[in-house]
Amino acid sequence: MLFKSVLVTGGFGFIGANLVRKLLSDGARVRVLDDLSRGDAANLEGLEFDVVIGDVRDPHAVSDAMSGGVEAVIHLAAFGSVTESVGALGDNFDVNVRGTVNLLQEASRRGVKKFIFASSGGAVVGRAPLPVSEDSLPRPVSPYGASKLCGEAYCHAFAGTFALPTVALRFANVYGPFSYRKRGAVTAFIKALLGGHPIVIYGDGSATRDFLFVDDLCQGICAALDTALEPGTVLHLATSVETAIIALADELRAIAGRPCHSIRFEEPRAAELSRNFANFDRARRLLGFVPRTPLTAGLELTWRWFRAHAAAPRLLDEN
Ligand SMILES: NC(=O)c1ccc[n+]([C@@H]2O[C@H](COP(=O)([O-])OP(=O)(O)OC[C@H]3O[C@@H](n4cnc5c(N)ncnc54)[C@H](O)[C@@H]3O)[C@@H](O)[C@H]2O)c1
């Protein structure tokens, strides 16, 4: 591991819980900056790392978090919901844009050697010929996507103006252990299966997504940390596999041993894309990134994790 001291913002969230474990097992010293608005300290219980509880919108918290020789920043903290961003324009903008600029400014001031920004594939690119890639014209459909594109633009500008070595990684639809607070299809369907409720599909089930297992994503993030890249680089971390939501529901019903579990169809939601999957050739070429976990295997691991933790009330109750 190139950098010994890494700040992970949003480390108590779903991806953070998996990434911090990987960074620690790779030998890094980790500090987490999180305001606990969506994350849970219990996700990292028993592990050795530093914590700053604070908001990325607060320059003092950001300065505290970057003090003491942080070499690299992985910026995961975000207002992370496409559908909620429609009704919360100000908060979405403040956290995802102003928060990101605060971090970039502090990182630049302190001479941080690598700044990785968690961006998003489909949300940033919008409706475009598929599969989307780094060459697709970004035209976000949701306020969330617009704020992530804005974050990417600031990363590029800080690379250009202040020579900050930034990388924006556009994540596909990530799933896996610790995702119990997420609102995405995998989490919602598993909760429905465990709770005995109908699976709810918005639309007719033909919408598609590119589902990436969180371990594969974390490999990609760590490869981006360890690889010298041109400042301002943008890369898709995805599988290039297009999966219909109805096929996902069928996979999970089969894994749960309930192939006839009921499905309820509801109206499609505003700001969601009808189809999306991404090409990851550039990440393969520059990082050696290759997702290794087939969807069925990843869903089985996720299902087993949820089943093993189902006794914890927070798992099924919280959103
Ligand atoms: N999960 C996915 O499928 C996916 C896909 C594309 C992009 N992303 C991006 O990856 C990143 C991590 O996603 P996740 O799924 O782990 O989300 P998450 O909601 O599980 O975790 C986000 C964490 O950030 C913290 N946070 C939120 N607002 C904060 C603030 N103002 N200050 C400090 N901390 C704050 C939350 O408490 C939480 O612990 C996000 O930037 C998200 O937009 C995720």
GROMACS .gro file of C-alpha atoms and ligand atoms in nm:
model
  363
    1MET     CA    1   0.000   0.000   0.000
    2LEU     CA    2   0.149   0.330  -0.118
    3PHE     CA    3  -0.009   0.555   0.145
    4LYS     CA    4   0.010   0.470   0.513
    5SER     CA    5  -0.235   0.729   0.642
    6VAL     CA    6  -0.578   0.748   0.479
    7LEU     CA    7  -0.884   0.960   0.564
    8VAL     CA    8  -1.214   0.797   0.468
    9THR     CA    9  -1.511   1.034   0.480
   10GLY     CA   10  -1.841   0.854   0.527
   11GLY     CA   11  -1.651   0.557   0.671
   12PHE     CA   12  -1.945   0.446   0.888
   13GLY     CA   13  -2.168   0.390   0.584
   14PHE     CA   14  -2.217   0.083   0.366
   15ILE     CA   15  -1.915   0.114   0.135
   16GLY     CA   16  -1.704   0.265   0.414
   17ALA     CA   17  -1.765  -0.035   0.641
   18ASN     CA   18  -1.620  -0.263   0.373
   19LEU     CA   19  -1.344  -0.028   0.256
   20VAL     CA   20  -1.210   0.058   0.602
   21ARG     CA   21  -1.176  -0.318   0.675
   22LYS     CA   22  -0.979  -0.365   0.354
   23LEU     CA   23  -0.754  -0.064   0.414
   24LEU     CA   24  -0.676  -0.181   0.769
   25SER     CA   25  -0.601  -0.535   0.654
   26ASP     CA   26  -0.373  -0.388   0.383
   27GLY     CA   27  -0.176  -0.213   0.662
   28ALA     CA   28  -0.302   0.148   0.637
   29ARG     CA   29  -0.370   0.380   0.932
   30VAL     CA   30  -0.727   0.495   0.886
   31ARG     CA   31  -0.919   0.797   1.010
   32VAL     CA   32  -1.294   0.826   0.953
   33LEU     CA   33  -1.484   1.155   0.921
   34ASP     CA   34  -1.858   1.095   0.950
   35ASP     CA   35  -2.155   1.282   1.097
   36LEU     CA   36  -2.345   0.955   1.159
   37SER     CA   37  -2.646   1.089   0.966
   38ARG     CA   38  -2.670   0.771   0.760
   39GLY     CA   39  -2.390   0.556   0.895
   40ASP     CA   40  -2.356   0.354   1.212
   41ALA     CA   41  -2.050   0.336   1.439
   42ALA     CA   42  -2.139  -0.029   1.508
   43ASN     CA   43  -2.036  -0.109   1.149
   44LEU     CA   44  -1.670  -0.070   1.250
   45GLU     CA   45  -1.691  -0.198   1.608
   46GLY     CA   46  -1.376  -0.367   1.736
   47LEU     CA   47  -1.147  -0.219   1.469
   48GLU     CA   48  -0.853   0.017   1.534
   49PHE     CA   49  -0.884   0.353   1.364
   50ASP     CA   50  -0.921   0.726   1.444
   51VAL     CA   51  -1.256   0.900   1.432
   52VAL     CA   52  -1.367   1.258   1.382
   53ILE     CA   53  -1.741   1.293   1.423
   54GLY     CA   54  -1.833   1.590   1.209
   55ASP     CA   55  -1.994   1.722   0.895
   56VAL     CA   56  -1.811   1.768   0.565
   57ARG     CA   57  -1.994   2.102   0.537
   58ASP     CA   58  -1.803   2.226   0.846
   59PRO     CA   59  -1.453   2.351   0.752
   60HIS     CA   60  -1.333   2.304   1.115
   61ALA     CA   61  -1.432   1.937   1.119
   62VAL     CA   62  -1.267   1.891   0.780
   63SER     CA   63  -0.948   2.059   0.902
   64ASP     CA   64  -0.943   1.839   1.217
   65ALA     CA   65  -0.995   1.529   1.006
   66MET     CA   66  -0.701   1.612   0.780
   67SER     CA   67  -0.457   1.714   1.056
   68GLY     CA   68  -0.154   1.507   1.155
   69GLY     CA   69  -0.020   1.399   0.818
   70VAL     CA   70  -0.308   1.242   0.625
   71GLU     CA   71  -0.155   1.133   0.293
   72ALA     CA   72  -0.464   1.027   0.100
   73VAL     CA   73  -0.837   1.104   0.116
   74ILE     CA   74  -1.117   0.878  -0.001
   75HIS     CA   75  -1.430   1.094  -0.004
   76LEU     CA   76  -1.738   0.876   0.032
   77ALA     CA   77  -1.959   1.097   0.253
   78ALA     CA   78  -2.258   1.216   0.056
   79PHE     CA   79  -2.624   1.282   0.032
   80GLY     CA   80  -2.653   0.954  -0.150
   81SER     CA   81  -3.010   0.906  -0.263
   82VAL     CA   82  -3.130   0.973  -0.618
   83THR     CA   83  -3.500   0.976  -0.527
   84GLU     CA   84  -3.462   1.182  -0.207
   85SER     CA   85  -3.249   1.440  -0.388
   86VAL     CA   86  -3.563   1.552  -0.576
   87GLY     CA   87  -3.726   1.683  -0.258
   88ALA     CA   88  -3.408   1.802  -0.085
   89LEU     CA   89  -3.228   2.013  -0.343
   90GLY     CA   90  -3.052   2.238  -0.092
   91ASP     CA   91  -2.920   1.961   0.133
   92ASN     CA   92  -2.813   1.752  -0.165
   93PHE     CA   93  -2.620   2.049  -0.306
   94ASP     CA   94  -2.468   2.152   0.028
   95VAL     CA   95  -2.336   1.810   0.122
   96ASN     CA   96  -2.228   1.689  -0.221
   97VAL     CA   97  -2.091   2.013  -0.366
   98ARG     CA   98  -1.997   2.245  -0.079
   99GLY     CA   99  -1.878   1.951   0.134
  100THR     CA  100  -1.661   1.825  -0.150
  101VAL     CA  101  -1.513   2.172  -0.212
  102ASN     CA  102  -1.430   2.202   0.162
  103LEU     CA  103  -1.240   1.874   0.146
  104LEU     CA  104  -1.061   1.962  -0.178
  105GLN     CA  105  -0.953   2.299  -0.035
  106GLU     CA  106  -0.817   2.145   0.283
  107ALA     CA  107  -0.648   1.862   0.092
  108SER     CA  108  -0.483   2.112  -0.138
  109ARG     CA  109  -0.372   2.332   0.153
  110ARG     CA  110  -0.215   2.033   0.328
  111GLY     CA  111  -0.048   1.882   0.021
  112VAL     CA  112  -0.248   1.556   0.025
  113LYS     CA  113  -0.095   1.313  -0.226
  114LYS     CA  114  -0.415   1.148  -0.356
  115PHE     CA  115  -0.780   1.252  -0.341
  116ILE     CA  116  -1.038   0.996  -0.451
  117PHE     CA  117  -1.394   1.116  -0.507
  118ALA     CA  118  -1.686   0.871  -0.502
  119SER     CA  119  -1.889   0.959  -0.809
  120SER     CA  120  -2.164   0.766  -0.979
  121GLY     CA  121  -2.203   0.606  -1.321
  122GLY     CA  122  -2.559   0.632  -1.444
  123ALA     CA  123  -2.652   0.925  -1.224
  124VAL     CA  124  -2.383   1.144  -1.377
  125VAL     CA  125  -2.417   1.033  -1.736
  126GLY     CA  126  -2.798   1.019  -1.752
  127ARG     CA  127  -2.979   0.893  -2.059
  128ALA     CA  128  -2.705   0.806  -2.306
  129PRO     CA  129  -2.628   0.530  -2.556
  130LEU     CA  130  -2.532   0.217  -2.358
  131PRO     CA  131  -2.299   0.108  -2.220
  132VAL     CA  132  -2.195   0.446  -2.082
  133SER     CA  133  -1.823   0.521  -2.058
  134GLU     CA  134  -1.584   0.805  -1.977
  135ASP     CA  135  -1.646   0.931  -2.332
  136SER     CA  136  -2.025   0.960  -2.286
  137LEU     CA  137  -2.150   1.317  -2.258
  138PRO     CA  138  -2.257   1.365  -1.894
  139ARG     CA  139  -2.619   1.481  -1.879
  140PRO     CA  140  -2.752   1.393  -1.533
  141VAL     CA  141  -3.124   1.340  -1.489
  142SER     CA  142  -3.146   1.366  -1.106
  143PRO     CA  143  -3.032   1.645  -0.872
  144TYR     CA  144  -2.809   1.381  -0.708
  145GLY     CA  145  -2.641   1.311  -1.043
  146ALA     CA  146  -2.598   1.684  -1.106
  147SER     CA  147  -2.429   1.729  -0.767
  148LYS     CA  148  -2.191   1.438  -0.833
  149LEU     CA  149  -2.102   1.580  -1.174
  150CYS     CA  150  -2.033   1.912  -1.002
  151GLY     CA  151  -1.805   1.729  -0.755
  152GLU     CA  152  -1.620   1.571  -1.047
  153ALA     CA  153  -1.581   1.914  -1.207
  154TYR     CA  154  -1.428   2.057  -0.888
  155CYS     CA  155  -1.192   1.758  -0.866
  156HIS     CA  156  -1.080   1.832  -1.220
  157ALA     CA  157  -1.045   2.203  -1.143
  158PHE     CA  158  -0.837   2.138  -0.829
  159ALA     CA  159  -0.612   1.911  -1.037
  160GLY     CA  160  -0.579   2.182  -1.303
  161THR     CA  161  -0.544   2.488  -1.080
  162PHE     CA  162  -0.372   2.352  -0.767
  163ALA     CA  163  -0.207   2.032  -0.902
  164LEU     CA  164  -0.405   1.822  -0.647
  165PRO     CA  165  -0.385   1.456  -0.760
  166THR     CA  166  -0.760   1.386  -0.779
  167VAL     CA  167  -0.939   1.083  -0.920
  168ALA     CA  168  -1.317   1.055  -0.965
  169LEU     CA  169  -1.442   0.697  -0.960
  170ARG     CA  170  -1.789   0.644  -1.100
  171PHE     CA  171  -1.939   0.356  -0.905
  172ALA     CA  172  -2.203   0.128  -1.059
  173ASN     CA  173  -2.490   0.001  -0.836
  174VAL     CA  174  -2.299  -0.140  -0.541
  175TYR     CA  175  -2.441  -0.415  -0.320
  176GLY     CA  176  -2.310  -0.637  -0.040
  177PRO     CA  177  -2.276  -0.675   0.339
  178PHE     CA  178  -2.350  -0.369   0.558
  179SER     CA  179  -2.599  -0.225   0.306
  180TYR     CA  180  -2.895  -0.249   0.546
  181ARG     CA  181  -2.962   0.128   0.544
  182LYS     CA  182  -2.955   0.156   0.164
  183ARG     CA  183  -3.273   0.205  -0.038
  184GLY     CA  184  -3.155   0.024  -0.352
  185ALA     CA  185  -3.321  -0.281  -0.503
  186VAL     CA  186  -3.092  -0.549  -0.353
  187THR     CA  187  -3.143  -0.427   0.005
  188ALA     CA  188  -3.516  -0.365  -0.039
  189PHE     CA  189  -3.576  -0.708  -0.193
  190ILE     CA  190  -3.377  -0.891   0.076
  191LYS     CA  191  -3.564  -0.703   0.350
  192ALA     CA  192  -3.895  -0.796   0.186
  193LEU     CA  193  -3.793  -1.163   0.168
  194LEU     CA  194  -3.674  -1.166   0.531
  195GLY     CA  195  -3.971  -0.971   0.659
  196GLY     CA  196  -4.235  -1.164   0.465
  197HIS     CA  197  -4.355  -0.854   0.274
  198PRO     CA  198  -4.414  -0.831  -0.101
  199ILE     CA  199  -4.116  -0.721  -0.308
  200VAL     CA  200  -4.200  -0.376  -0.449
  201ILE     CA  201  -4.081  -0.297  -0.802
  202TYR     CA  202  -4.122   0.058  -0.936
  203GLY     CA  203  -4.218   0.026  -1.303
  204ASP     CA  204  -4.268  -0.303  -1.485
  205GLY     CA  205  -3.934  -0.459  -1.386
  206SER     CA  206  -3.768  -0.407  -1.724
  207ALA     CA  207  -3.544  -0.124  -1.594
  208THR     CA  208  -3.181  -0.235  -1.582
  209ARG     CA  209  -2.879  -0.167  -1.363
  210ASP     CA  210  -2.513  -0.268  -1.342
  211PHE     CA  211  -2.470  -0.446  -1.006
  212LEU     CA  212  -2.115  -0.444  -0.862
  213PHE     CA  213  -2.024  -0.646  -0.551
  214VAL     CA  214  -1.872  -0.425  -0.282
  215ASP     CA  215  -1.549  -0.632  -0.250
  216ASP     CA  216  -1.481  -0.577  -0.621
  217LEU     CA  217  -1.549  -0.206  -0.580
  218CYS     CA  218  -1.306  -0.187  -0.284
  219GLN     CA  219  -1.035  -0.361  -0.490
  220GLY     CA  220  -1.086  -0.094  -0.756
  221ILE     CA  221  -1.069   0.192  -0.505
  222CYS     CA  222  -0.747   0.054  -0.354
  223ALA     CA  223  -0.598   0.007  -0.701
  224ALA     CA  224  -0.676   0.374  -0.773
  225LEU     CA  225  -0.503   0.465  -0.447
  226ASP     CA  226  -0.189   0.271  -0.540
  227THR     CA  227  -0.163   0.361  -0.909
  228ALA     CA  228  -0.007   0.681  -1.043
  229LEU     CA  229  -0.278   0.843  -1.255
  230GLU     CA  230  -0.298   1.174  -1.435
  231PRO     CA  231  -0.456   1.425  -1.193
  232GLY     CA  232  -0.824   1.476  -1.275
  233THR     CA  233  -0.872   1.123  -1.409
  234VAL     CA  234  -1.230   0.987  -1.424
  235LEU     CA  235  -1.293   0.611  -1.429
  236HIS     CA  236  -1.602   0.388  -1.427
  237LEU     CA  237  -1.593   0.097  -1.181
  238ALA     CA  238  -1.863  -0.134  -1.311
  239THR     CA  239  -1.925  -0.485  -1.445
  240SER     CA  240  -2.063  -0.406  -1.796
  241VAL     CA  241  -2.341  -0.656  -1.720
  242GLU     CA  242  -2.696  -0.526  -1.764
  243THR     CA  243  -2.945  -0.689  -1.526
  244ALA     CA  244  -3.321  -0.624  -1.533
  245ILE     CA  245  -3.479  -0.551  -1.196
  246ILE     CA  246  -3.724  -0.837  -1.243
  247ALA     CA  247  -3.433  -1.076  -1.306
  248LEU     CA  248  -3.269  -0.950  -0.986
  249ALA     CA  249  -3.591  -1.020  -0.793
  250ASP     CA  250  -3.603  -1.372  -0.941
  251GLU     CA  251  -3.239  -1.440  -0.847
  252LEU     CA  252  -3.302  -1.331  -0.488
  253ARG     CA  253  -3.629  -1.525  -0.462
  254ALA     CA  254  -3.440  -1.837  -0.577
  255ILE     CA  255  -3.150  -1.777  -0.335
  256ALA     CA  256  -3.400  -1.731  -0.050
  257GLY     CA  257  -3.572  -2.056  -0.147
  258ARG     CA  258  -3.899  -1.867  -0.212
  259PRO     CA  259  -3.944  -1.860  -0.589
  260CYS     CA  260  -4.312  -1.761  -0.556
  261HIS     CA  261  -4.265  -1.477  -0.303
  262SER     CA  262  -4.510  -1.204  -0.412
  263ILE     CA  263  -4.407  -0.900  -0.613
  264ARG     CA  264  -4.606  -0.574  -0.623
  265PHE     CA  265  -4.556  -0.335  -0.914
  266GLU     CA  266  -4.586   0.041  -0.850
  267GLU     CA  267  -4.550   0.356  -1.062
  268PRO     CA  268  -4.190   0.438  -1.165
  269ARG     CA  269  -4.026   0.705  -0.946
  270ALA     CA  270  -3.910   1.049  -1.062
  271ALA     CA  271  -3.543   1.098  -1.162
  272GLU     CA  272  -3.463   0.726  -1.201
  273LEU     CA  273  -3.309   0.597  -1.522
  274SER     CA  274  -3.481   0.325  -1.723
  275ARG     CA  275  -3.162   0.146  -1.828
  276ASN     CA  276  -2.803   0.169  -1.721
  277PHE     CA  277  -2.476  -0.020  -1.743
  278ALA     CA  278  -2.118   0.095  -1.792
  279ASN     CA  279  -1.803   0.000  -1.976
  280PHE     CA  280  -1.498  -0.038  -1.746
  281ASP     CA  281  -1.225  -0.082  -2.013
  282ARG     CA  282  -1.035   0.227  -1.899
  283ALA     CA  283  -1.024   0.110  -1.534
  284ARG     CA  284  -0.911  -0.233  -1.656
  285ARG     CA  285  -0.632  -0.076  -1.861
  286LEU     CA  286  -0.514   0.179  -1.602
  287LEU     CA  287  -0.578  -0.007  -1.276
  288GLY     CA  288  -0.600  -0.373  -1.376
  289PHE     CA  289  -0.956  -0.354  -1.240
  290VAL     CA  290  -1.166  -0.665  -1.312
  291PRO     CA  291  -1.480  -0.748  -1.112
  292ARG     CA  292  -1.442  -1.110  -1.000
  293THR     CA  293  -1.776  -1.180  -0.831
  294PRO     CA  294  -2.060  -1.307  -1.051
  295LEU     CA  295  -2.401  -1.163  -0.957
  296THR     CA  296  -2.539  -1.490  -0.816
  297ALA     CA  297  -2.233  -1.544  -0.595
  298GLY     CA  298  -2.242  -1.182  -0.469
  299LEU     CA  299  -2.614  -1.198  -0.399
  300GLU     CA  300  -2.568  -1.523  -0.209
  301LEU     CA  301  -2.297  -1.366   0.009
  302THR     CA  302  -2.520  -1.063   0.070
  303TRP     CA  303  -2.825  -1.275   0.151
  304ARG     CA  304  -2.620  -1.483   0.396
  305TRP     CA  305  -2.486  -1.169   0.565
  306PHE     CA  306  -2.839  -1.031   0.610
  307ARG     CA  307  -2.965  -1.366   0.738
  308ALA     CA  308  -2.678  -1.392   0.988
  309HIS     CA  309  -2.752  -1.042   1.119
  310ALA     CA  310  -3.131  -1.053   1.097
  311ALA     CA  311  -3.167  -1.072   1.475
  312ALA     CA  312  -3.035  -0.715   1.507
  313PRO     CA  313  -3.347  -0.494   1.504
  314ARG     CA  314  -3.161  -0.210   1.324
  315LEU     CA  315  -3.123  -0.434   1.024
  316LEU     CA  316  -3.484  -0.469   0.924
  317ASP     CA  317  -3.633  -0.159   1.086
  318GLU     CA  318  -3.405   0.120   0.975
  319ASN     CA  319  -3.404   0.284   0.637
  320LIG     N1  320  -2.396   0.246  -0.289
  320LIG     C1  321  -2.397   0.266  -0.420
  320LIG     O1  322  -2.451   0.186  -0.499
  320LIG     C2  323  -2.328   0.386  -0.481
  320LIG     C3  324  -2.330   0.404  -0.620
  320LIG     C4  325  -2.268   0.516  -0.675
  320LIG     C5  326  -2.203   0.606  -0.593
  320LIG     N2  327  -2.203   0.587  -0.458
  320LIG     C6  328  -2.135   0.686  -0.372
  320LIG     O2  329  -2.048   0.617  -0.283
  320LIG     C7  330  -2.041   0.689  -0.159
  320LIG     C8  331  -2.069   0.595  -0.042
  320LIG     O3  332  -2.198   0.538  -0.062
  320LIG     P1  333  -2.265   0.443   0.046
  320LIG     O4  334  -2.357   0.355  -0.031
  320LIG     O5  335  -2.164   0.385   0.135
  320LIG     O6  336  -2.354   0.550   0.126
  320LIG     P2  337  -2.398   0.551   0.280
  320LIG     O7  338  -2.515   0.644   0.288
  320LIG     O8  339  -2.413   0.413   0.332
  320LIG     O9  340  -2.272   0.616   0.354
  320LIG     C9  341  -2.248   0.752   0.351
  320LIG    C10  342  -2.183   0.790   0.483
  320LIG    O10  343  -2.158   0.931   0.480
  320LIG    C11  344  -2.200   0.987   0.601
  320LIG     N3  345  -2.241   1.126   0.574
  320LIG    C12  346  -2.349   1.167   0.504
  320LIG     N4  347  -2.353   1.301   0.502
  320LIG    C13  348  -2.245   1.344   0.570
  320LIG    C14  349  -2.195   1.472   0.601
  320LIG     N5  350  -2.258   1.584   0.563
  320LIG     N6  351  -2.079   1.482   0.671
  320LIG    C15  352  -2.015   1.370   0.713
  320LIG     N7  353  -2.059   1.245   0.687
  320LIG    C16  354  -2.173   1.233   0.617
  320LIG    C17  355  -2.316   0.902   0.648
  320LIG    O11  356  -2.340   0.911   0.789
  320LIG    C18  357  -2.271   0.765   0.605
  320LIG    O12  358  -2.195   0.701   0.705
  320LIG    C19  359  -2.139   0.805  -0.172
  320LIG    O13  360  -2.066   0.918  -0.213
  320LIG    C20  361  -2.232   0.762  -0.282
  320LIG    O14  362  -2.290   0.872  -0.350
  320LIG    C21  363  -2.264   0.480  -0.399
   0.00000   0.00000   0.00000
